[in-house]
Short mmCIF file of C-alpha atoms and ligand atoms in Angstrom, two decimals:
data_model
loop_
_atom_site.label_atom_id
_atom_site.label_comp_id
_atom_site.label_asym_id
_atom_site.label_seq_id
_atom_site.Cartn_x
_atom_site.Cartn_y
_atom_site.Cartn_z
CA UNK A 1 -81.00 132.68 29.93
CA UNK A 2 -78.68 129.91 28.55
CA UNK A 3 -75.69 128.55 30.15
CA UNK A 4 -73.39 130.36 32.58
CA UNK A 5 -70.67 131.66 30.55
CA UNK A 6 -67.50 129.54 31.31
CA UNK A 7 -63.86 130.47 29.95
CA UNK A 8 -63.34 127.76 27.06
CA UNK A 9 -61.40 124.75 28.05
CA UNK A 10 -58.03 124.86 28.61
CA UNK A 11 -58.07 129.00 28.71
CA UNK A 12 -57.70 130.90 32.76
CA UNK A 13 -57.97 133.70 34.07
CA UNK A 14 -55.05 134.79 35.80
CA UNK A 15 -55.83 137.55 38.58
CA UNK A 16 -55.51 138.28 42.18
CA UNK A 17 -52.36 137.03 43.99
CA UNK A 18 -51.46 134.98 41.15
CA UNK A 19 -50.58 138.31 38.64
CA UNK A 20 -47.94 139.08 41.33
CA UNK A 21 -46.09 136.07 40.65
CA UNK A 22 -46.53 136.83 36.53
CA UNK A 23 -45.50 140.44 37.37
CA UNK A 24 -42.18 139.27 39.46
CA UNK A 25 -41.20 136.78 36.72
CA UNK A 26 -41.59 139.97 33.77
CA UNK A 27 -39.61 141.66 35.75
CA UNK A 28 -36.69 139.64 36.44
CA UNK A 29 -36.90 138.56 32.83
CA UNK A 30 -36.68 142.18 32.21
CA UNK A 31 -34.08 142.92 34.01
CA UNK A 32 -31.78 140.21 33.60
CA UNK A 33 -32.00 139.78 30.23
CA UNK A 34 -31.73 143.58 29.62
CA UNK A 35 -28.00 143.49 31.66
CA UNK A 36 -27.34 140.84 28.56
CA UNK A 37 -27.95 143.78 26.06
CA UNK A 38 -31.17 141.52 24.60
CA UNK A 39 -34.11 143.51 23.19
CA UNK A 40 -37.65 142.87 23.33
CA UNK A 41 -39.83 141.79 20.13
CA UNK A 42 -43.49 141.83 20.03
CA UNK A 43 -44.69 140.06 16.69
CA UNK A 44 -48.54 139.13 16.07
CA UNK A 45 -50.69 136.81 17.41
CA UNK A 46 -51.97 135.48 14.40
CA UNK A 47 -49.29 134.27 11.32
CA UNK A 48 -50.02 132.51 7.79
CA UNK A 49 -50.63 129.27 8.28
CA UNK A 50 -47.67 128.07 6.34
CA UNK A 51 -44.91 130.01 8.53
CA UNK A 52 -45.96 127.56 10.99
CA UNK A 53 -46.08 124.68 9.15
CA UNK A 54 -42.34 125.16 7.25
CA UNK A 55 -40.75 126.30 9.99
CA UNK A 56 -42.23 123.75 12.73
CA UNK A 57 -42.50 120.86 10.24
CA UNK A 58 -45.36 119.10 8.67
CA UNK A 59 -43.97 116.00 10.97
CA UNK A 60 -44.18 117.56 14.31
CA UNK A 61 -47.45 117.15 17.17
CA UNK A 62 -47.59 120.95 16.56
CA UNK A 63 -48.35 120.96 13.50
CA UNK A 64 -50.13 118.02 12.69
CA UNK A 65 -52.96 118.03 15.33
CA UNK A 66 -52.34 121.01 17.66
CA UNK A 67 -53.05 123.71 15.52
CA UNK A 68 -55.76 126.88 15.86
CA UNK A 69 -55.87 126.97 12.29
CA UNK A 70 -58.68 129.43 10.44
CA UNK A 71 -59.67 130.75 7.37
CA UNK A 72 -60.35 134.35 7.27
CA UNK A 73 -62.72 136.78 5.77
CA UNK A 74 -60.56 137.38 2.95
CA UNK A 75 -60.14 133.40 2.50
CA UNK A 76 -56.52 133.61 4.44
CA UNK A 77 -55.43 130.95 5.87
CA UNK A 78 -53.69 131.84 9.30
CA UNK A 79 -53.50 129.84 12.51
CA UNK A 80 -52.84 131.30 16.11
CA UNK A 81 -49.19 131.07 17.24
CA UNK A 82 -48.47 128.07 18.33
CA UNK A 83 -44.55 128.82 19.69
CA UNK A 84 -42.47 132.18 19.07
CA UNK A 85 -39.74 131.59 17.18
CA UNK A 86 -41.17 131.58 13.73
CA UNK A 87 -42.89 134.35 14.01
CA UNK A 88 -39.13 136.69 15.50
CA UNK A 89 -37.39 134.96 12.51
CA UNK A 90 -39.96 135.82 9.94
CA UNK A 91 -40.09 139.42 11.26
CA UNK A 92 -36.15 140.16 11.13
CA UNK A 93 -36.06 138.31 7.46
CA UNK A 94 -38.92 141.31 6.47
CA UNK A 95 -37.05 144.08 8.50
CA UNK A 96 -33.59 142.40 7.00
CA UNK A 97 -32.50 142.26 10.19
CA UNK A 98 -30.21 139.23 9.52
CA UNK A 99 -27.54 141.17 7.63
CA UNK A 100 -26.59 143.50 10.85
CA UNK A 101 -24.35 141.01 12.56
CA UNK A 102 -25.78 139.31 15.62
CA UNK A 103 -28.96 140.03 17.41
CA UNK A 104 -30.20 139.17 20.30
CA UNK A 105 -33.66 139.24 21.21
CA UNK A 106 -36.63 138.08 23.64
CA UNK A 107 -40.48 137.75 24.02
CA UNK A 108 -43.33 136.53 26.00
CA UNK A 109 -46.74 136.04 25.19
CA UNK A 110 -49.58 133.40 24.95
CA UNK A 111 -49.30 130.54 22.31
CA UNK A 112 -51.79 128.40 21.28
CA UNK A 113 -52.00 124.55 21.01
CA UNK A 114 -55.24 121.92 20.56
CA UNK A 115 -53.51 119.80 23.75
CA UNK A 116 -55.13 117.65 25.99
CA UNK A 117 -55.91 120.01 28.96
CA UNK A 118 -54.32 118.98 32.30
CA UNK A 119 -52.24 120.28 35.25
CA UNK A 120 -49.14 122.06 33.02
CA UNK A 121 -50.54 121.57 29.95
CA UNK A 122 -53.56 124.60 28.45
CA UNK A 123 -54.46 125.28 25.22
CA UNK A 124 -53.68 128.87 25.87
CA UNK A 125 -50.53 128.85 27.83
CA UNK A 126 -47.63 131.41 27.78
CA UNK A 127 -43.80 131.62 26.85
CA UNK A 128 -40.72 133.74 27.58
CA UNK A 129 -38.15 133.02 24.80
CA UNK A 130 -34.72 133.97 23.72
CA UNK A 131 -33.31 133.81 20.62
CA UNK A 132 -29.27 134.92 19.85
CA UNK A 133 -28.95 134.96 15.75
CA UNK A 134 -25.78 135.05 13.68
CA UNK A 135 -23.16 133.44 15.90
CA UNK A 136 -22.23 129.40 16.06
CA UNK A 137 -19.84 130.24 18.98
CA UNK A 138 -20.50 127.64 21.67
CA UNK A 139 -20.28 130.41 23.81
CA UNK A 140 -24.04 131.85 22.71
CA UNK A 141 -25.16 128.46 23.62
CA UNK A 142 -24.07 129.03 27.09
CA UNK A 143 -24.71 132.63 26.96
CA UNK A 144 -28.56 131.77 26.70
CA UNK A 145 -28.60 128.79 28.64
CA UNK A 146 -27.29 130.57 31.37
CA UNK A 147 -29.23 133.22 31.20
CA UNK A 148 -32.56 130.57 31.43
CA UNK A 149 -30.71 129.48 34.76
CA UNK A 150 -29.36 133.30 36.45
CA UNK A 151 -33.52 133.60 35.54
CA UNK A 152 -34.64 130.88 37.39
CA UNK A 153 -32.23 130.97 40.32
CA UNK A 154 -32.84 135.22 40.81
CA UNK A 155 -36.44 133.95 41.63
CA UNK A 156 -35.27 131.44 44.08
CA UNK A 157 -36.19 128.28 42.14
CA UNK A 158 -34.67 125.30 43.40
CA UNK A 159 -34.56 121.64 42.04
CA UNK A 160 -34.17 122.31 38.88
CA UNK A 161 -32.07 120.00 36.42
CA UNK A 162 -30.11 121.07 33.38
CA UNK A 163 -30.05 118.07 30.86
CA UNK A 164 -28.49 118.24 27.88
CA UNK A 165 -27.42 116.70 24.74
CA UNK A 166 -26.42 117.13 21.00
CA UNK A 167 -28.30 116.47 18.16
CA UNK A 168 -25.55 116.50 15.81
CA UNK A 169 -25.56 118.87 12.26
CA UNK A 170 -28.30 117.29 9.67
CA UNK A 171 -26.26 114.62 8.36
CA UNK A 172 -25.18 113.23 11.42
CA UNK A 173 -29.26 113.40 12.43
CA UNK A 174 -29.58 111.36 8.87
CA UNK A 175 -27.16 108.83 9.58
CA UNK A 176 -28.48 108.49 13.23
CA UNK A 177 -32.12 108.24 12.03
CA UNK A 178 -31.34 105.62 9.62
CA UNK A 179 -29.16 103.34 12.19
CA UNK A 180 -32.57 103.69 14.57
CA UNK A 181 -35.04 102.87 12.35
CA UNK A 182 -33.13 99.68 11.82
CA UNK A 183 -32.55 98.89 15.42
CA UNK A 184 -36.72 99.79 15.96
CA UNK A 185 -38.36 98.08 12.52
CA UNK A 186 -38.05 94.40 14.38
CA UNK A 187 -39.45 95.77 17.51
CA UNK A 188 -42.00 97.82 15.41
CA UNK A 189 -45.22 95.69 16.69
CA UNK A 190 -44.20 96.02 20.46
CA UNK A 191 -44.06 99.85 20.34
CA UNK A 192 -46.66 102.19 21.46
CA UNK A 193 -49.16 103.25 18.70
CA UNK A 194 -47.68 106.89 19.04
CA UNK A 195 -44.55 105.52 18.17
CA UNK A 196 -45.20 103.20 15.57
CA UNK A 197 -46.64 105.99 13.32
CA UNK A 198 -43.61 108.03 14.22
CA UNK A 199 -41.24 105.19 13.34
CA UNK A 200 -41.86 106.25 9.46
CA UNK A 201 -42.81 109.97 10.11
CA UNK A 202 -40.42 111.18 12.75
CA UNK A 203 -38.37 108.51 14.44
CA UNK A 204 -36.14 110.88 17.28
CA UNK A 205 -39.17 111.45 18.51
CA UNK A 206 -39.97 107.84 19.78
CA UNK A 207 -36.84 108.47 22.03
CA UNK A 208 -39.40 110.78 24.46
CA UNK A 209 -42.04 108.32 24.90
CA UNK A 210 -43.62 107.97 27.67
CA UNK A 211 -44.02 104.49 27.51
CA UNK A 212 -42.38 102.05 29.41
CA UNK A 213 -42.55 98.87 27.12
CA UNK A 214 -40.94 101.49 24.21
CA UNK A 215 -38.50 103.04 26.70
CA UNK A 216 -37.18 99.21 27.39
CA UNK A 217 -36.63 98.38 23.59
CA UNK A 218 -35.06 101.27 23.53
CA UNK A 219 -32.87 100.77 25.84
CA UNK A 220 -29.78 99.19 23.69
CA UNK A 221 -30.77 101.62 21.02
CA UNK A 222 -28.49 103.25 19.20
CA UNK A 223 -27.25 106.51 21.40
CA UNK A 224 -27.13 109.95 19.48
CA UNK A 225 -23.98 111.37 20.95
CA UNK A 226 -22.27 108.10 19.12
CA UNK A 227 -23.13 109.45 15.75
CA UNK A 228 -21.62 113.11 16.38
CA UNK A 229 -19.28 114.71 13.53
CA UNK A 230 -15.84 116.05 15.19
CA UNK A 231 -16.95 119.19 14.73
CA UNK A 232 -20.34 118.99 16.20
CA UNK A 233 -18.24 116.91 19.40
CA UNK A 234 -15.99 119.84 19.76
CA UNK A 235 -19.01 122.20 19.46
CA UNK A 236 -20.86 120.22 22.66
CA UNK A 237 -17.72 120.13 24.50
CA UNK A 238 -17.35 123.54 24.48
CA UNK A 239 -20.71 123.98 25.15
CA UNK A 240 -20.18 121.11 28.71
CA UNK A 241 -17.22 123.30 29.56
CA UNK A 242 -18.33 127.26 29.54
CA UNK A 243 -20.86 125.92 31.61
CA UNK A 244 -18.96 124.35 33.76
CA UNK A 245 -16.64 127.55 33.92
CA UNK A 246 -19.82 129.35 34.98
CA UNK A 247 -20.63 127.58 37.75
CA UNK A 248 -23.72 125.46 36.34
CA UNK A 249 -24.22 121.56 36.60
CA UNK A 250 -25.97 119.73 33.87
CA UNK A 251 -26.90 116.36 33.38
CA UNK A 252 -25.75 114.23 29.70
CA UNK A 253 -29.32 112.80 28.78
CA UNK A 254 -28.19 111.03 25.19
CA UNK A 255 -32.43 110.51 24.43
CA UNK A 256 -33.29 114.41 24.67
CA UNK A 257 -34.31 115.37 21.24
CA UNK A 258 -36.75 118.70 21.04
CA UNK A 259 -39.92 118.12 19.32
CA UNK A 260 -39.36 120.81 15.75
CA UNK A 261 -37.66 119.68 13.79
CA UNK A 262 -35.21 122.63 12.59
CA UNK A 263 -33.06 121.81 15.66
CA UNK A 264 -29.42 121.15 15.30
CA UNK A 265 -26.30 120.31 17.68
CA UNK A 266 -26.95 121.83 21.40
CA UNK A 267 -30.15 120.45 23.01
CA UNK A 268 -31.85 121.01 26.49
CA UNK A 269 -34.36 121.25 29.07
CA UNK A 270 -34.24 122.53 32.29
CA UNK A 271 -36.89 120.03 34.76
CA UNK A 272 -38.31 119.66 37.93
CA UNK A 273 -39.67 117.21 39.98
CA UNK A 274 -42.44 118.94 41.78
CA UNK A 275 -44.78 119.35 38.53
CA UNK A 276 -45.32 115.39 37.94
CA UNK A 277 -46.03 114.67 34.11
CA UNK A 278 -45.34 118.21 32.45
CA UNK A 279 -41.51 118.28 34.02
CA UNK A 280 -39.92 120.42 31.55
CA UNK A 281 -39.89 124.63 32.46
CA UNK A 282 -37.44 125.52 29.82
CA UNK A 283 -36.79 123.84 26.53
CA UNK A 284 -34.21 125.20 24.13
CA UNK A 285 -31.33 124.57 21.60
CA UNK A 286 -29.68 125.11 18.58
CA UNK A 287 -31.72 125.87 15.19
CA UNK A 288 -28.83 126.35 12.44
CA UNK A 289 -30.92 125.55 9.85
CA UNK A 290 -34.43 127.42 10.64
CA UNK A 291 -33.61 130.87 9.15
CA UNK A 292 -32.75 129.04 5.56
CA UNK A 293 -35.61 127.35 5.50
CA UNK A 294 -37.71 130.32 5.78
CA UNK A 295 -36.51 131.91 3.23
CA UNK A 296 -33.72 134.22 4.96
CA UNK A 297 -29.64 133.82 4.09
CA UNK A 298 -28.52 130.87 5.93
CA UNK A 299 -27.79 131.84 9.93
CA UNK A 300 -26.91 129.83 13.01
CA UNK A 301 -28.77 130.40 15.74
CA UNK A 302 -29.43 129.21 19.17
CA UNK A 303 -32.64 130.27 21.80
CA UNK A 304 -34.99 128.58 24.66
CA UNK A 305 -38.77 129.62 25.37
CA UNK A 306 -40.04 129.01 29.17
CA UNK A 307 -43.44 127.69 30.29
CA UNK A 308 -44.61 130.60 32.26
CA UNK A 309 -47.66 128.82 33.57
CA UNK A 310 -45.47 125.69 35.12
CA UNK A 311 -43.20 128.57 36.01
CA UNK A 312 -45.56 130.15 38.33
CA UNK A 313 -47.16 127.60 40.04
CA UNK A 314 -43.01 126.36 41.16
CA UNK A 315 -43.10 129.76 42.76
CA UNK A 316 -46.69 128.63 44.50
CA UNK A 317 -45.36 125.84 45.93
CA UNK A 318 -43.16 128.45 47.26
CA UNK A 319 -46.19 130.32 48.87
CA UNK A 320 -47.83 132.97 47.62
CA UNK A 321 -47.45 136.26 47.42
CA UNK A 322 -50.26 138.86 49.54
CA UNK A 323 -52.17 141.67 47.37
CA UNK A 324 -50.88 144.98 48.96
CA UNK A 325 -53.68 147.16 50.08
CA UNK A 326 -53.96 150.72 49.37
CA UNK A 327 -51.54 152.98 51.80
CA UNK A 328 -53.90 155.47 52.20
CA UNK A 329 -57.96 155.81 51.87
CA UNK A 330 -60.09 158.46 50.68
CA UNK A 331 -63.19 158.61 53.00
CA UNK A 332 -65.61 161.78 52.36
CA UNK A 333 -69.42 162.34 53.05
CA UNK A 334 -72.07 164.88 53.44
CA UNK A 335 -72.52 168.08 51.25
CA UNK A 336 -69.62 170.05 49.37
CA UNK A 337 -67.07 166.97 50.09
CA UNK A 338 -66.91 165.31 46.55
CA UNK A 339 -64.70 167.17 44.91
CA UNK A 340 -62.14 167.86 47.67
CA UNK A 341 -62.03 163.89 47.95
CA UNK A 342 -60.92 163.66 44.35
CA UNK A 343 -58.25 166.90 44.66
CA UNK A 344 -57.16 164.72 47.75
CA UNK A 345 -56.64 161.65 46.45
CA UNK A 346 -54.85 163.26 43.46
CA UNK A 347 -52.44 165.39 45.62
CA UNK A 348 -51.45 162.23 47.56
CA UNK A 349 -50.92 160.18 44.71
CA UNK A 350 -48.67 162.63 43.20
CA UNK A 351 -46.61 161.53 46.40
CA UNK A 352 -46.02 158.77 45.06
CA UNK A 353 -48.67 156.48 48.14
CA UNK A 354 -51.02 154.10 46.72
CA UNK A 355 -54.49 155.50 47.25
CA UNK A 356 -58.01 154.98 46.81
CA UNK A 357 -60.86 156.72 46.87
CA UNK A 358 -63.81 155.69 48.59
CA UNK A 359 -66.28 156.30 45.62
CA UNK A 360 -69.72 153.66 47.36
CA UNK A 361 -72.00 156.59 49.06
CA UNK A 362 -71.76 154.43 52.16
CA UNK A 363 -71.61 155.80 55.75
CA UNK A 364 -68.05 156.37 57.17
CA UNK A 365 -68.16 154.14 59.41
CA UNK A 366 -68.57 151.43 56.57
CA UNK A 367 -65.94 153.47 54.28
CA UNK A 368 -63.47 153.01 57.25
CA UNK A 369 -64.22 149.52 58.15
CA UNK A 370 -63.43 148.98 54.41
CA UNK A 371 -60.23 150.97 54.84
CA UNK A 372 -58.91 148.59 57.66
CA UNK A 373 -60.25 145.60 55.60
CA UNK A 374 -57.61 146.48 52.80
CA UNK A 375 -54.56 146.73 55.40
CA UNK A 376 -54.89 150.42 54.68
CA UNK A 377 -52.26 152.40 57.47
CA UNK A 378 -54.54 155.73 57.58
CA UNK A 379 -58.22 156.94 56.22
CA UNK A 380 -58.46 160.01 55.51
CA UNK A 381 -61.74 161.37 56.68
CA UNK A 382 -63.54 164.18 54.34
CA UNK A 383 -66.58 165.85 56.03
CA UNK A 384 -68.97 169.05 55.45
CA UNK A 385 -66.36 170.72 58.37
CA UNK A 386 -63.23 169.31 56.92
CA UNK A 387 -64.63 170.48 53.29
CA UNK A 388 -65.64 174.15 54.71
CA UNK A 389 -61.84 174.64 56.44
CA UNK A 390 -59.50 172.90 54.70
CA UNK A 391 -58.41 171.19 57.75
CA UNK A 392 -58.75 167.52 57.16
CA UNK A 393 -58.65 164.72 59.26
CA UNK A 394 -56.13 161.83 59.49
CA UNK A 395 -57.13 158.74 61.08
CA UNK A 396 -53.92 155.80 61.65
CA UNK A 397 -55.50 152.78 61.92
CA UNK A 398 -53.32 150.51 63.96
CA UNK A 399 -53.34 153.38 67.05
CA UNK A 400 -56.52 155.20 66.32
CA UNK A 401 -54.88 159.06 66.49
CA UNK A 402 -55.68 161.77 63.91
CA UNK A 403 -53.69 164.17 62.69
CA UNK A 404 -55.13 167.49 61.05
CA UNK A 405 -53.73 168.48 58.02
CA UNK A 406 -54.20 170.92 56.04
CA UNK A 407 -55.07 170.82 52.23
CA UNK A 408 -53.47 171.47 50.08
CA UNK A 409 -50.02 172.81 52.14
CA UNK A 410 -50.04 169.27 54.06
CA UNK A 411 -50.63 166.90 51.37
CA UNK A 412 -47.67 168.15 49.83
CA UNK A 413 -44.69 166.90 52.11
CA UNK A 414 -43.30 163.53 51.19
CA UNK A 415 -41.37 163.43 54.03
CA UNK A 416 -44.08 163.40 56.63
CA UNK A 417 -46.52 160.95 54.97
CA UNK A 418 -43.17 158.61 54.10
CA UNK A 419 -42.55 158.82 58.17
CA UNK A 420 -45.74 158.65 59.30
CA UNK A 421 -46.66 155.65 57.26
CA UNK A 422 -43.42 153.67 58.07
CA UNK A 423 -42.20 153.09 54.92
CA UNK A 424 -39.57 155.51 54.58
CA UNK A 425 -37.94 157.12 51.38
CA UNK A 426 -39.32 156.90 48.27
P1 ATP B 501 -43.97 119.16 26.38
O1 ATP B 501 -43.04 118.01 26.14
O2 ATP B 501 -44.24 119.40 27.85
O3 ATP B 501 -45.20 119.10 25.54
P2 ATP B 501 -42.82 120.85 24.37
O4 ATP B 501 -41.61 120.15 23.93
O5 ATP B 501 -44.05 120.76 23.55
O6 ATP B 501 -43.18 120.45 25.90
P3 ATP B 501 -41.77 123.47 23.80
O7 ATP B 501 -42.48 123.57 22.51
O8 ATP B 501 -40.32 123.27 23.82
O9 ATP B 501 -42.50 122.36 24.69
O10 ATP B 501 -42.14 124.72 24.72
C1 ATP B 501 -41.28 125.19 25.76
C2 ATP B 501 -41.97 125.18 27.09
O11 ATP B 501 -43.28 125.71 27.01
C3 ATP B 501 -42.17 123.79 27.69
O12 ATP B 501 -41.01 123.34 28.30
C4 ATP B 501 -43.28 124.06 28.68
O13 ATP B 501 -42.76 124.61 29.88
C5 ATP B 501 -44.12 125.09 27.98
N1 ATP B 501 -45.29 124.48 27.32
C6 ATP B 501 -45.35 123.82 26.14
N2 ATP B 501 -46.60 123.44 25.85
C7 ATP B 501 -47.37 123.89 26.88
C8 ATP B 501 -48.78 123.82 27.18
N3 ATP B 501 -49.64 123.25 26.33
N4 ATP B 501 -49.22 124.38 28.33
C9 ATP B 501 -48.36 124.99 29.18
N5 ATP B 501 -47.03 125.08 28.95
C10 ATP B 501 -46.55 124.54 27.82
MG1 MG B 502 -45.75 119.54 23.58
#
């Protein structure tokens, strides 16, 4: 035998209590952002390689050393999602989606990125995401930001911080580039190696390091919102105040640029404090200039993806959730009681009660014993008598009476199982 079998690093399994979390978040997703009249897109796992690499930018971490990239049978090149939005905007330029006005749309899946494995950060990880196409009304912006928020706050998240900023239109970004690699190219020794390579490849960047010797140089930098155009001012103004109108706080952070590169005007992140290093849940903004460069007809467009894993372990902080046992359990034994266990089981479930069926051979006092182990309110109990009549036994666990009931005539009444199980209508 060789080694135990392992999940590969920076991969989990997500099971048990846990999936209860992942299944309350889908479903508040769901939910709200089904009252916002946005439809679900599920695109493919795996893309061309060079979807990735136009629409990300050759620049970015992403695509310069956290790719899955592969070559295929047919000598493809294709690499494993990395984020979602280039795959949603290279499906609605082949369904020519982008000449129907605007569209709103969301996902969530698992992504894939060579990262340094840690608390927050996998190489398979998973993201809800939103993307609003066709519209540069400030008013998407805080359409979609609000929705990451009404989100967050329906599943009782607290401590969360809205920062924002604006990264300008391109040639504001040009002009602010420029005036920071001057400021930077004295300093250029002092920085962090990260940042020295980006100072030639992708200078906004440097603004998010880490690094405390590079945050202090950088602190009489040259500020971002300085080199706005009017019309990208007025845009994030608009932007401050529907959000304010709505009830949401936000805090200016002038050094929050996203890491792709096809952003433009509204940036943000929503963070916490409780998840140390990997602080942002939510990073979003504008991308006016995405859908071009992929080859569509030029459209604005404005969307956030969510970090489901960092997500769900805010909500275990918040304790976790307990694996509901089955209402009811199937015991049966002896001769001529298999089948009537199944028909039972059936009948009940049809009821709507979460049932199972005892299925191990094991005696009934060990099929019970499991019964109360798995919080189950009644067992009921299938033997050779029970199978001959028709009358079958119901045992309540917490008081130890029985009912008789009989099959099918009593397995057939809502009402009565609802009662006598405590949990009332359907
Ligand atoms: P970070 O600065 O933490 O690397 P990012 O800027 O790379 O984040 P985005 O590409 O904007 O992140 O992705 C949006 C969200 O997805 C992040 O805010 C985070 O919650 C989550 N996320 C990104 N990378 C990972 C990862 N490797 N593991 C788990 N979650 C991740
Ligand atoms: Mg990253």
């Amino acid at each position: 035998m060789g080694e135990p079998l392992q999940a590969s690093r920076g991969t989990r399994d997500i099971w048990g209590a846990e999936i209860l979390l992942w299944q309350r978040v889908e479903q508040q997703a769901r939910e709200i952002l089904g009252r916002a009249n946005y439809q679900e897109i599920r695109t493919p796992i795996f893309e061309a390689t060079e979807l990735f690499s136009r629409g990300i930018g050759e620049g970015t971490d992403i695509v310069s050393k956290e790719m899955y990239t592969f070559t295929d049978r047919g000598n493809r090149s294709l690499t494993l999602r990395p984020e979602g939005t280039a795959g949603v905007v290279r499906s609605f330029i082949e369904h020519k989606r982008f000449q129907q006005g605007v569209q709103r749309c969301w996902y969530l899946g698992p992504m894939f990125r060579y990262e340094r494995p840690q608390a927050g950060r996998y190489r398979q990880f998973h993201q809800l995401g939103v993307e609003v196409f066709g519209s540069d009304d400030p008013r998407a912006d805080v359409e979609v930001i609000a929705l990451a928020l009404e989100l967050l706050q329906s599943l009782q998240v607290t401590a969360l911080t809205l920062e924002l900023n604006s990264v300008g239109d391109l040639d504001d970004r040009c002009r602010y580039r420029a005036a920071l690699v001057d400021y930077l190219t004295p300093y250029a020794q002092e920085l962090d190696p990260d940042s020295q390579v980006r100072l030639h490849k992708n200078p906004l960047r440097i603004l998010d390091s880490k690094d405390p010797k590079t945050q202090a140089i950088l602190q009489d930098a040259p500020q971002l919102p300085d080199y706005l155009s009017p019309a990208a001012q007025a845009h994030f103004e608009q932007v401050q105040a529907g959000l304010a109108a709505l009830g949401f706080t936000y805090v200016l952070n002038p050094r929050l640029v996203r890491g792709l590169d096809y952003y433009t005007r509204t940036a943000f992140e929503i963070t916490t404090t409780a998840l140390g290093a990997q602080a942002a849940v939510v990073g979003g903004g504008r991308y006016d200039g995405l859908v071009e460069t992929l080859g569509g007809p030029a459209t604005p467009a404005v969307g956030w993806a969510l970090g489901l894993e960092r997500l769900v372990t805010l909500l275990q902080k918040q304790g976790d959730a307990t694996i509901p046992g089955p209402e009811v359990y199937v015991a049966a034994f002896g001769e001529g009681t298999a089948i009537l266990a199944l028909q039972v089981a059936q009948k009940l479930r049809h009821l709507g009660l979460r049932v199972e069926m005892d299925v191990s051979h094991s005696p009934v006092g060990k099929q019970l014993k499991r019964a109360d182990k798995l919080g189950s309110k009644a067992c009921v109990i299938i033997g050779e008598t029970e199978a001959a009549t028709g009358q079958i036994l119901v045992k309540w666990l917490a008081t130890g009476v029985q009912d008789v009931v009989a099959f099918p005539a009593g397995f057939a009444q809502p009402e009565w199982w609802r009662e006598k199980l405590g949990t009332g209508p359907a």
